[in-house]
Tab-separated table of C-alpha atoms in Angstrom:
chain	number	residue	atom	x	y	z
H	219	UNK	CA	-2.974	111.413	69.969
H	220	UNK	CA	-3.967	112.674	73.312
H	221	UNK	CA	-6.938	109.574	73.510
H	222	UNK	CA	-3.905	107.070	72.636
H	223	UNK	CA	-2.044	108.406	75.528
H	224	UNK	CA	-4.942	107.843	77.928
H	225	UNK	CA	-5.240	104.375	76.831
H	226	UNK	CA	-1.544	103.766	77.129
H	227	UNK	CA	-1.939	105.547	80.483
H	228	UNK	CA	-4.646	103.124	81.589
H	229	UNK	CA	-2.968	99.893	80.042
H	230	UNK	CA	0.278	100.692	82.561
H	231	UNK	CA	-2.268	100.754	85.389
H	232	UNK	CA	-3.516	97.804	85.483
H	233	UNK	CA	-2.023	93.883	84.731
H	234	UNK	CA	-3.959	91.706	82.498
H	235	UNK	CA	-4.813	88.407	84.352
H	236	UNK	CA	-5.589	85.211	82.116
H	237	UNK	CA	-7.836	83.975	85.169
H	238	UNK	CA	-10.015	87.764	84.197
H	239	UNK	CA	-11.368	85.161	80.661
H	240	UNK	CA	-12.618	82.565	83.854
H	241	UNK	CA	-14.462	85.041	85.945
H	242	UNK	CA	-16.091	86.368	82.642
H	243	UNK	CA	-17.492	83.082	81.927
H	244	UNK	CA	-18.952	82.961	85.288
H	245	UNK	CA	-20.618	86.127	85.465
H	246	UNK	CA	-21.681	86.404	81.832
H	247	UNK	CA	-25.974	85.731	81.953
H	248	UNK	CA	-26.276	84.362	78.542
H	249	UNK	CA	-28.018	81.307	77.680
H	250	UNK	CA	-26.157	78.082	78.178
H	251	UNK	CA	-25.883	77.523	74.402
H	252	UNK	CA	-24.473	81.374	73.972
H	253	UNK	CA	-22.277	80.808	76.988
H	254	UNK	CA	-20.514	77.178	75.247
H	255	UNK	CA	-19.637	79.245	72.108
H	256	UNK	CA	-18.284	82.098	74.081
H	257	UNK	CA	-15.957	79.701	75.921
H	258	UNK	CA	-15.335	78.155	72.422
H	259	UNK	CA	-14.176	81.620	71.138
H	260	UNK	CA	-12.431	82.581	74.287
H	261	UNK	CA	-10.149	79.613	73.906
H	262	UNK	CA	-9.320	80.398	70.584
H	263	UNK	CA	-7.993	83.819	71.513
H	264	UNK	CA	-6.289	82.532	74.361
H	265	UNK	CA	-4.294	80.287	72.478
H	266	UNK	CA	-3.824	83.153	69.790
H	267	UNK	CA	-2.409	85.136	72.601
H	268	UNK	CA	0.150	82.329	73.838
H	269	UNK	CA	1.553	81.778	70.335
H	270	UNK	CA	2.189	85.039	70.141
H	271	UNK	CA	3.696	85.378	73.192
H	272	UNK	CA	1.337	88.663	74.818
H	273	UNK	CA	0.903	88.891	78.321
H	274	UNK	CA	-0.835	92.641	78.188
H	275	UNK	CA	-2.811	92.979	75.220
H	276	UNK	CA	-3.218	96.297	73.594
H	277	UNK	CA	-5.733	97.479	71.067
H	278	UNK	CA	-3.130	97.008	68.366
H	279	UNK	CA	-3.224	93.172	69.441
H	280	UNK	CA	-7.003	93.142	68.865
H	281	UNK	CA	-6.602	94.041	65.019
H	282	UNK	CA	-3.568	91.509	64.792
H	283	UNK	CA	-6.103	88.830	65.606
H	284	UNK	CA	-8.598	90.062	63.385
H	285	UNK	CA	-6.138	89.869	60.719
H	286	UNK	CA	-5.044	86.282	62.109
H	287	UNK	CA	-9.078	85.602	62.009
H	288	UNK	CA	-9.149	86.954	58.052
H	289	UNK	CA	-6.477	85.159	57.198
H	290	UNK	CA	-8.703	81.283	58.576
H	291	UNK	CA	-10.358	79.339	56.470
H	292	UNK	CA	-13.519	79.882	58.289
H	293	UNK	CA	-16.843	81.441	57.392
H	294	UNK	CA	-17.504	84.915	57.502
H	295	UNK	CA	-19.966	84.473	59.914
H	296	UNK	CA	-17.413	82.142	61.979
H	297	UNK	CA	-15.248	85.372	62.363
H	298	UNK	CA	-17.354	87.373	62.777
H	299	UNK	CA	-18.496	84.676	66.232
H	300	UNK	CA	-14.817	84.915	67.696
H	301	UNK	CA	-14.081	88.242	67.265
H	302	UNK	CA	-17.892	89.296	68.723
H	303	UNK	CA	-16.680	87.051	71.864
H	304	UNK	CA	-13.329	88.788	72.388
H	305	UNK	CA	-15.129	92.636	71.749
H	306	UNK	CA	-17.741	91.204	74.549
H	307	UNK	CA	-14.968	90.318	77.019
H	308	UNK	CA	-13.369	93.535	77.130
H	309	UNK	CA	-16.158	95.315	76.662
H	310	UNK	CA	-17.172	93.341	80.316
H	311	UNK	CA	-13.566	93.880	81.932
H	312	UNK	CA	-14.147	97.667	81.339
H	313	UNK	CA	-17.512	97.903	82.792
H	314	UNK	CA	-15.883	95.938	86.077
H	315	UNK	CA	-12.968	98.506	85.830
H	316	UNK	CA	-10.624	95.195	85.792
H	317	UNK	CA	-8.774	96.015	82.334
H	318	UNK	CA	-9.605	98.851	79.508
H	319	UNK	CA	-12.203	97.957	77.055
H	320	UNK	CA	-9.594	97.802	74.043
H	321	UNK	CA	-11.667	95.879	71.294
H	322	UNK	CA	-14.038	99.056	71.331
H	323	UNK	CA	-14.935	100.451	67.973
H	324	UNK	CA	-12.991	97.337	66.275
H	325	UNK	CA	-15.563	95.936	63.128
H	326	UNK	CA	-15.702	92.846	62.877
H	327	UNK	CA	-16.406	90.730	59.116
H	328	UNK	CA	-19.707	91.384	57.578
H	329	UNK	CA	-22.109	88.824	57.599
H	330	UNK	CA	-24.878	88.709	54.927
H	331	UNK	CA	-27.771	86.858	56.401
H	332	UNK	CA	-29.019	85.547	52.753
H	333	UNK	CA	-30.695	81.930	53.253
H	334	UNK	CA	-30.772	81.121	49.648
H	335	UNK	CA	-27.434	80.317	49.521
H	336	UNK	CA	-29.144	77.246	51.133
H	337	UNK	CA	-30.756	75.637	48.617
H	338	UNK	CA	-34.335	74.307	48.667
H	339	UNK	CA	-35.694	71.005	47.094
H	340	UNK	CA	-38.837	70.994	45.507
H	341	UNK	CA	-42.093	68.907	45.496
H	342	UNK	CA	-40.763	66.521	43.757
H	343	UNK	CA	-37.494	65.909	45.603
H	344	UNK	CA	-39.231	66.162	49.292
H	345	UNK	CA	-41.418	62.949	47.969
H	346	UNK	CA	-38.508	61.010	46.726
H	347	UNK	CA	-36.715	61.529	49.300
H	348	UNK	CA	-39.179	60.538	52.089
H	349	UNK	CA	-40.096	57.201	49.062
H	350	UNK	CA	-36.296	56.008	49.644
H	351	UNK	CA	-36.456	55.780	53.757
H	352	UNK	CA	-37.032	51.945	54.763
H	353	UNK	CA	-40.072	52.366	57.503
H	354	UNK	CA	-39.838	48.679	58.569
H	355	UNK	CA	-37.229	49.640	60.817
H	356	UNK	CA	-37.251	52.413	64.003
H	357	UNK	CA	-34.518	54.384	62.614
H	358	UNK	CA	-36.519	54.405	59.516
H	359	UNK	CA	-39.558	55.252	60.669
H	360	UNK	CA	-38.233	58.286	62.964
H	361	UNK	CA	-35.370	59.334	60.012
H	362	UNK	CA	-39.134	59.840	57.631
H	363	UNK	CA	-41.164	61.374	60.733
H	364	UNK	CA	-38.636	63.837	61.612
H	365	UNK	CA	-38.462	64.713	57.344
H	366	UNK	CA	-42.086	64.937	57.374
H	367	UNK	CA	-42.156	67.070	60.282
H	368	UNK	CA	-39.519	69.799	59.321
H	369	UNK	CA	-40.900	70.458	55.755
H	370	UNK	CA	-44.396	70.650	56.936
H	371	UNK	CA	-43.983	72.935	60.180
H	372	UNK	CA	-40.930	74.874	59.065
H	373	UNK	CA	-38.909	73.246	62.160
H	374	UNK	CA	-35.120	74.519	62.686
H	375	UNK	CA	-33.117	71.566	64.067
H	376	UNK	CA	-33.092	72.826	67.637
H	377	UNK	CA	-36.335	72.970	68.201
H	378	UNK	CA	-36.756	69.228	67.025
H	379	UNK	CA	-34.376	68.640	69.192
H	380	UNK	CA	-35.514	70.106	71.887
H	381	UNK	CA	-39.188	68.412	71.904
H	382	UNK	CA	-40.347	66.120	73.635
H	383	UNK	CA	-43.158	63.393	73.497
H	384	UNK	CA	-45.089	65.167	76.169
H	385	UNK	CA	-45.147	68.193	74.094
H	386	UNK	CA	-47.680	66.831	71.661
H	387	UNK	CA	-51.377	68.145	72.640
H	388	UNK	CA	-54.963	68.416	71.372
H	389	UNK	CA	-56.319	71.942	70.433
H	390	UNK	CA	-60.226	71.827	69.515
H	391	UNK	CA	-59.650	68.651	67.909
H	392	UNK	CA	-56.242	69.437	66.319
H	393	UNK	CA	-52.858	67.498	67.246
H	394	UNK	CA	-49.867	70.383	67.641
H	395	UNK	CA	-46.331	70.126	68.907
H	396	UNK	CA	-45.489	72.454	71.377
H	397	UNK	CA	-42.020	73.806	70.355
H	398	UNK	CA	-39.026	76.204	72.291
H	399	UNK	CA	-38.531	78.415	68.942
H	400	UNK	CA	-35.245	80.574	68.295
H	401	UNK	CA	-34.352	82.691	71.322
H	402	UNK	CA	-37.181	81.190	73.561
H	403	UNK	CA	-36.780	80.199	77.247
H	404	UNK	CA	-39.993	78.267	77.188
H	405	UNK	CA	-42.311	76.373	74.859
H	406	UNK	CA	-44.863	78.899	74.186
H	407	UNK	CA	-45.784	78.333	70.167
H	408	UNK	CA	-46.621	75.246	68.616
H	409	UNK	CA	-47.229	74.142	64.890
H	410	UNK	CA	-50.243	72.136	63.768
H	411	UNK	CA	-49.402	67.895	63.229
H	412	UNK	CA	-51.779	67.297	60.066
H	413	UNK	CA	-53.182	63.731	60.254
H	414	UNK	CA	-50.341	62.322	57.868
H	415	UNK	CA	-47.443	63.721	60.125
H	416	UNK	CA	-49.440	62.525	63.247
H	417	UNK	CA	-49.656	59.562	61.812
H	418	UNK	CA	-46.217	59.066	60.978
H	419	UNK	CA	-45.151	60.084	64.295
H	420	UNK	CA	-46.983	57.735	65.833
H	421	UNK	CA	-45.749	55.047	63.628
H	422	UNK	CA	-42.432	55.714	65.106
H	423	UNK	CA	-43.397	55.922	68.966
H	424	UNK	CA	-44.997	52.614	68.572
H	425	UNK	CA	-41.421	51.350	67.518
H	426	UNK	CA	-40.205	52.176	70.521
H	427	UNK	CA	-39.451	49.558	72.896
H	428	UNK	CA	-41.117	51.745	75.905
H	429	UNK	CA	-41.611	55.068	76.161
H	430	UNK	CA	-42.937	57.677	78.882
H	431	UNK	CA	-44.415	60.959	78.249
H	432	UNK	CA	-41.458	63.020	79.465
H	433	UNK	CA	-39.210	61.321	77.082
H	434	UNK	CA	-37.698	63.084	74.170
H	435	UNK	CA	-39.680	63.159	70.715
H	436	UNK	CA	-36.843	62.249	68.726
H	437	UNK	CA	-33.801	59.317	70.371
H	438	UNK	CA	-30.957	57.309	69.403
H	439	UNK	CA	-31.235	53.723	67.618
H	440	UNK	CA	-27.559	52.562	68.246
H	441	UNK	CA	-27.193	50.585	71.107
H	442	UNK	CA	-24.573	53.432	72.738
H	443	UNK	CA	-27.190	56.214	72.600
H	444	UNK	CA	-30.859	53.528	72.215
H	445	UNK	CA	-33.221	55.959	73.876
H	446	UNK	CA	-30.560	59.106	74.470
H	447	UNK	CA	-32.066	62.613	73.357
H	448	UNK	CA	-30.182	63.527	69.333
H	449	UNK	CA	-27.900	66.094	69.734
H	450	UNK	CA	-28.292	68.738	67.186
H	451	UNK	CA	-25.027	67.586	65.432
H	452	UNK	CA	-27.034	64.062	65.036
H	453	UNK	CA	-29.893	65.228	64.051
H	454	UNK	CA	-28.370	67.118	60.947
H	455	UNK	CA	-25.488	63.948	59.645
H	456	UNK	CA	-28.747	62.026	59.928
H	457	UNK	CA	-30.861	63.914	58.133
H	458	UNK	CA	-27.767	64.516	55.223
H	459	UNK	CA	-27.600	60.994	55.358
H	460	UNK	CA	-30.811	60.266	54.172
H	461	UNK	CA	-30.591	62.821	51.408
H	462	UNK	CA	-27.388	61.267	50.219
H	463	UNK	CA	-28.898	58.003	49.862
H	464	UNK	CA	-31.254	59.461	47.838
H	465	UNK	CA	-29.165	60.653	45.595
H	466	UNK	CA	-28.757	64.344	46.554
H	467	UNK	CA	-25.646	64.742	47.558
H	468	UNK	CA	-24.477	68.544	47.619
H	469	UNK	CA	-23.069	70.569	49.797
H	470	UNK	CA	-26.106	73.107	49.867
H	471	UNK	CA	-28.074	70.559	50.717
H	472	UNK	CA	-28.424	70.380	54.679
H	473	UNK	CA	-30.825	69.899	57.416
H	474	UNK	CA	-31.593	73.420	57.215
H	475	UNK	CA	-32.868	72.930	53.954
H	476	UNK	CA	-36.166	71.246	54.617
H	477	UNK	CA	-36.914	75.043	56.437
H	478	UNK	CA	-36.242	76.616	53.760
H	479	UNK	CA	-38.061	74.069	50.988
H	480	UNK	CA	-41.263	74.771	53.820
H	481	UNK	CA	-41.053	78.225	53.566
H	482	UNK	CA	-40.186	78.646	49.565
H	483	UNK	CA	-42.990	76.054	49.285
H	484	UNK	CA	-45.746	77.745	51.235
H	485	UNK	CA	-45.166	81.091	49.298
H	486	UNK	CA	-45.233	78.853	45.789
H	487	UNK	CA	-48.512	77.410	46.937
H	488	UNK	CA	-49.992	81.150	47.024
H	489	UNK	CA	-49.433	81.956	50.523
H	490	UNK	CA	-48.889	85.889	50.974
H	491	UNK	CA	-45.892	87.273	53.017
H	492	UNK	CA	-47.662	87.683	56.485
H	493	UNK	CA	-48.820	83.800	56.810
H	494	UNK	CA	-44.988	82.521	54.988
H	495	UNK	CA	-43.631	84.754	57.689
H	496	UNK	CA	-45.774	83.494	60.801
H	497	UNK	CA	-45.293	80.224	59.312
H	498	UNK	CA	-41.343	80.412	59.709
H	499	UNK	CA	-42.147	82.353	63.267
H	500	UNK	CA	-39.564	85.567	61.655
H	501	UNK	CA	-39.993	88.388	63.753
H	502	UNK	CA	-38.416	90.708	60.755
H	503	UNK	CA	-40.511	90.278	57.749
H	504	UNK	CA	-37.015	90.696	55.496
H	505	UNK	CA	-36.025	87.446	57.135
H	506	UNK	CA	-38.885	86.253	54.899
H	507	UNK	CA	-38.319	87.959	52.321
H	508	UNK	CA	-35.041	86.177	51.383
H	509	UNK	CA	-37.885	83.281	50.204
H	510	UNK	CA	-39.895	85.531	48.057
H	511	UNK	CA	-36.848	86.550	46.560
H	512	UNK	CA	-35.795	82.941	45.793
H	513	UNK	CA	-39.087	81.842	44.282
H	514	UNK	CA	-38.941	85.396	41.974
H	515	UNK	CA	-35.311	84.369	40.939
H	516	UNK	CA	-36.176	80.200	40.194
H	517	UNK	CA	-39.221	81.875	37.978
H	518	UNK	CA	-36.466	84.291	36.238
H	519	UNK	CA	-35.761	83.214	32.737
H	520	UNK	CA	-33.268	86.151	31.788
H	521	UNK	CA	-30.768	84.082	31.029
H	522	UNK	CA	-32.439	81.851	28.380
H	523	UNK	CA	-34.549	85.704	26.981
H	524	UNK	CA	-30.662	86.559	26.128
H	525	UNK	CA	-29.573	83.878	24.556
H	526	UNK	CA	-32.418	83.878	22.469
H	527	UNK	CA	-32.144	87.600	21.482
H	528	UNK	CA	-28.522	86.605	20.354
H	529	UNK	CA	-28.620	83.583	18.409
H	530	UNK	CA	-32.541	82.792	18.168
H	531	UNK	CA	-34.186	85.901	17.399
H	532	UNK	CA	-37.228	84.357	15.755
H	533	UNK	CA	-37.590	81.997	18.942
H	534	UNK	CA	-40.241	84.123	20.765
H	535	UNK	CA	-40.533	83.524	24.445
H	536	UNK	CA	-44.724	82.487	24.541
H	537	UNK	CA	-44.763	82.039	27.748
H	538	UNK	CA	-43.647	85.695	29.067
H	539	UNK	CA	-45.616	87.306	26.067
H	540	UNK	CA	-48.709	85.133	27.650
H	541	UNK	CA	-48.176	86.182	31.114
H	542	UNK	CA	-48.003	90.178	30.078
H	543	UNK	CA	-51.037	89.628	27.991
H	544	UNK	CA	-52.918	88.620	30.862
H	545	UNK	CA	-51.547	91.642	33.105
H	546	UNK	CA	-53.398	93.769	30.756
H	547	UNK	CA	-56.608	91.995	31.126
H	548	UNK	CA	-59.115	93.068	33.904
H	549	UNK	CA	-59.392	91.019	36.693
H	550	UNK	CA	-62.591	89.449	35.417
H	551	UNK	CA	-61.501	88.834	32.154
H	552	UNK	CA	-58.189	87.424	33.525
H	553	UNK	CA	-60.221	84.676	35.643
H	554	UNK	CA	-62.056	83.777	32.002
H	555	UNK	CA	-59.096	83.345	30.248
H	556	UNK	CA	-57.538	80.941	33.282
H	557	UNK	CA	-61.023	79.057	33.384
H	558	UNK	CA	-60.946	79.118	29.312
H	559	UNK	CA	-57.423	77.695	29.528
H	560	UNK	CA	-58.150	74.842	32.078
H	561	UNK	CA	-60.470	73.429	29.515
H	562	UNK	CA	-58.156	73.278	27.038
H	563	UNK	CA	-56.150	71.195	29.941
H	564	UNK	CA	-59.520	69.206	30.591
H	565	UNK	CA	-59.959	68.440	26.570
H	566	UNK	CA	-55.640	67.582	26.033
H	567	UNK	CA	-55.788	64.846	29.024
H	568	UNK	CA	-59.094	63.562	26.954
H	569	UNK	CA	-57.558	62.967	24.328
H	570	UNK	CA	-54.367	61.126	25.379
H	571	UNK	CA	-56.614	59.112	27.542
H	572	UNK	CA	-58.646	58.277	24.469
């Protein structure tokens, strides 16, 4: 009771000033990307506050909006981004000693960060999709270079956006991409270009009417933006676009998806944890984790074990009773039975080719 007084107290003090959300933008050292979405969220509250007619916001205000916010159709993670901008505001105005910091304490929506609900295409998939792209034209050729180049290196859209043709170099004899990676200020990692995606990339540049070095990697093939840097926006409805005309066509099915078929993809090919998760350039290892977990659950055959307990009892599961037979085995006798078993492969393709 006696802290609610204070605040009261304080609130009477001083008069909340709309131009206070200006200054904040200006002084606010964030990166120019962080700094867009604040103003994004800031408006958004503003306007909340008009409607509602409040001129001196209390804290009582703050959980109205987050109830407002709750009751959006918007992501949990979208929430969670407006309501972090307000808290940030006022937690700013209170360290100036310009208004009372009244979004302290105030939680905000929790945010699992679980990629699989993203869902990742497999081998097959990745090569119809990049069989379907027509590489006569430029479009086509940079739509299937820019595909190639995200499964292969793991690339998030930003930093394909972000790369230029300058940023291409030659290590010891090996082409590699310089890239500005998640939360970078400079380009200070780069991925490997295997000869295919070289190749491909090249392709493309050689479409290109002219080109310097400092140009972006990646530009526009419409006559309004021939030559203009992709936004990230662009980069994404074209990439969606392609997979559409392909025939997959699902709302789990973005951009962000060739990452995650890279990383699920090197951990299927036998990768361990430490080289999927320098791969993907995670600096928490349970970022990479979420993959391993996604491969263990598209393996999972529960499902099909139960129904067969119910209504085929008789139907033994081979496979699983193989795969715990072999756990038994000794690691020598285990590499026997797998060289014993790619004969029998060796003599079944015989035999149909016969």
């Amino acid at each position: 009771m006696q802290e609610l007084t204070i605040r009261n107290t304080a609130l009477a003090e001083v008069q909340f000033d709309n131009n206070l959300f200006f200054r904040f933008m200006q002084y606010t050292d964030v990166k120019e990307t962080t700094l867009k979405g604040y103003a994004v969220c800031i408006r958004q509250f503003i306007r909340w506050m008009q409607e509602q007619g409040i001129r001196q916001p209390q804290r009582e205000d703050i959980r109205e909006y987050k109830a407002y916010l709750d009751k959006q159709n918007f992501t949990a993670g979208t929430k969670a981004q407006y309501l972090r901008a307000v808290k940030h505001f006022f937690k700013w105005t209170s360290s100036e000693g310009l208004y009372p910091n009244i979004a302290d304490n105030i939680k905000g929506a929790k945010v699992k960060q679980d990629n699989t609900k993203k869902e990742a295409f497999n081998e097959g998939d990745i090569k119809a999709i990049l069989d379907s792209i027509d590489r006569t034209t430029e479009a086509g050729k940079r739509d299937f270079a820019m595909i190639l180049l995200s499964v292969t290196g793991g690339l998030r859209i930003i930093e394909m956006q972000r790369a230029d043709i300058q940023d291409i170099a030659t290590i010891k004899g090996q082409q590699v991409l310089y890239i500005q990676g998640k939360g970078r200020d400079e380009k200070d990692e780069y991925i490997k270009l295997i000869p295919e995606v070289a190749a491909a990339i090249n392709d493309y540049l050689q479409s290109r009417p002219a080109y310097k070095k400092n140009d972006p990697l990646f530009t526009g093939t419409s006559n309004r933006g021939k030559g203009q840097r992709l936004a990230e926006p662009s980069i994404s409805r074209i990439i969606k676009g392609v997979f559409r005309e392909a025939g997959f066509d699902s709302g789990k099915l973005t951009a962000h998806s060739l990452r995650h078929t890279s990383n699920t993809l090197l951990f299927k090919s036998g990768a361990d944890l430490y080289t999927v998760q320098q791969h993907a350039r995670h600096s928490d290892p349970k970022t990479t984790e979420i993959y391993i977990h996604a491969v263990d659950r598209e393996k999972d055959r529960s499902e099909q074990a139960i129904y067969n307990q119910i209504f085929r009892p008789e139907q033994k599961d081979i496979a699983a009773e193989a795969a715990a037979a072999l756990q038994e085995l000794s690691p020598e006798d285990q590499l026997k039975a797998f060289e014993y078993i790619l004969t029998l492969q060796g003599c079944a393709s015989s035999l149909q080719g016969a």
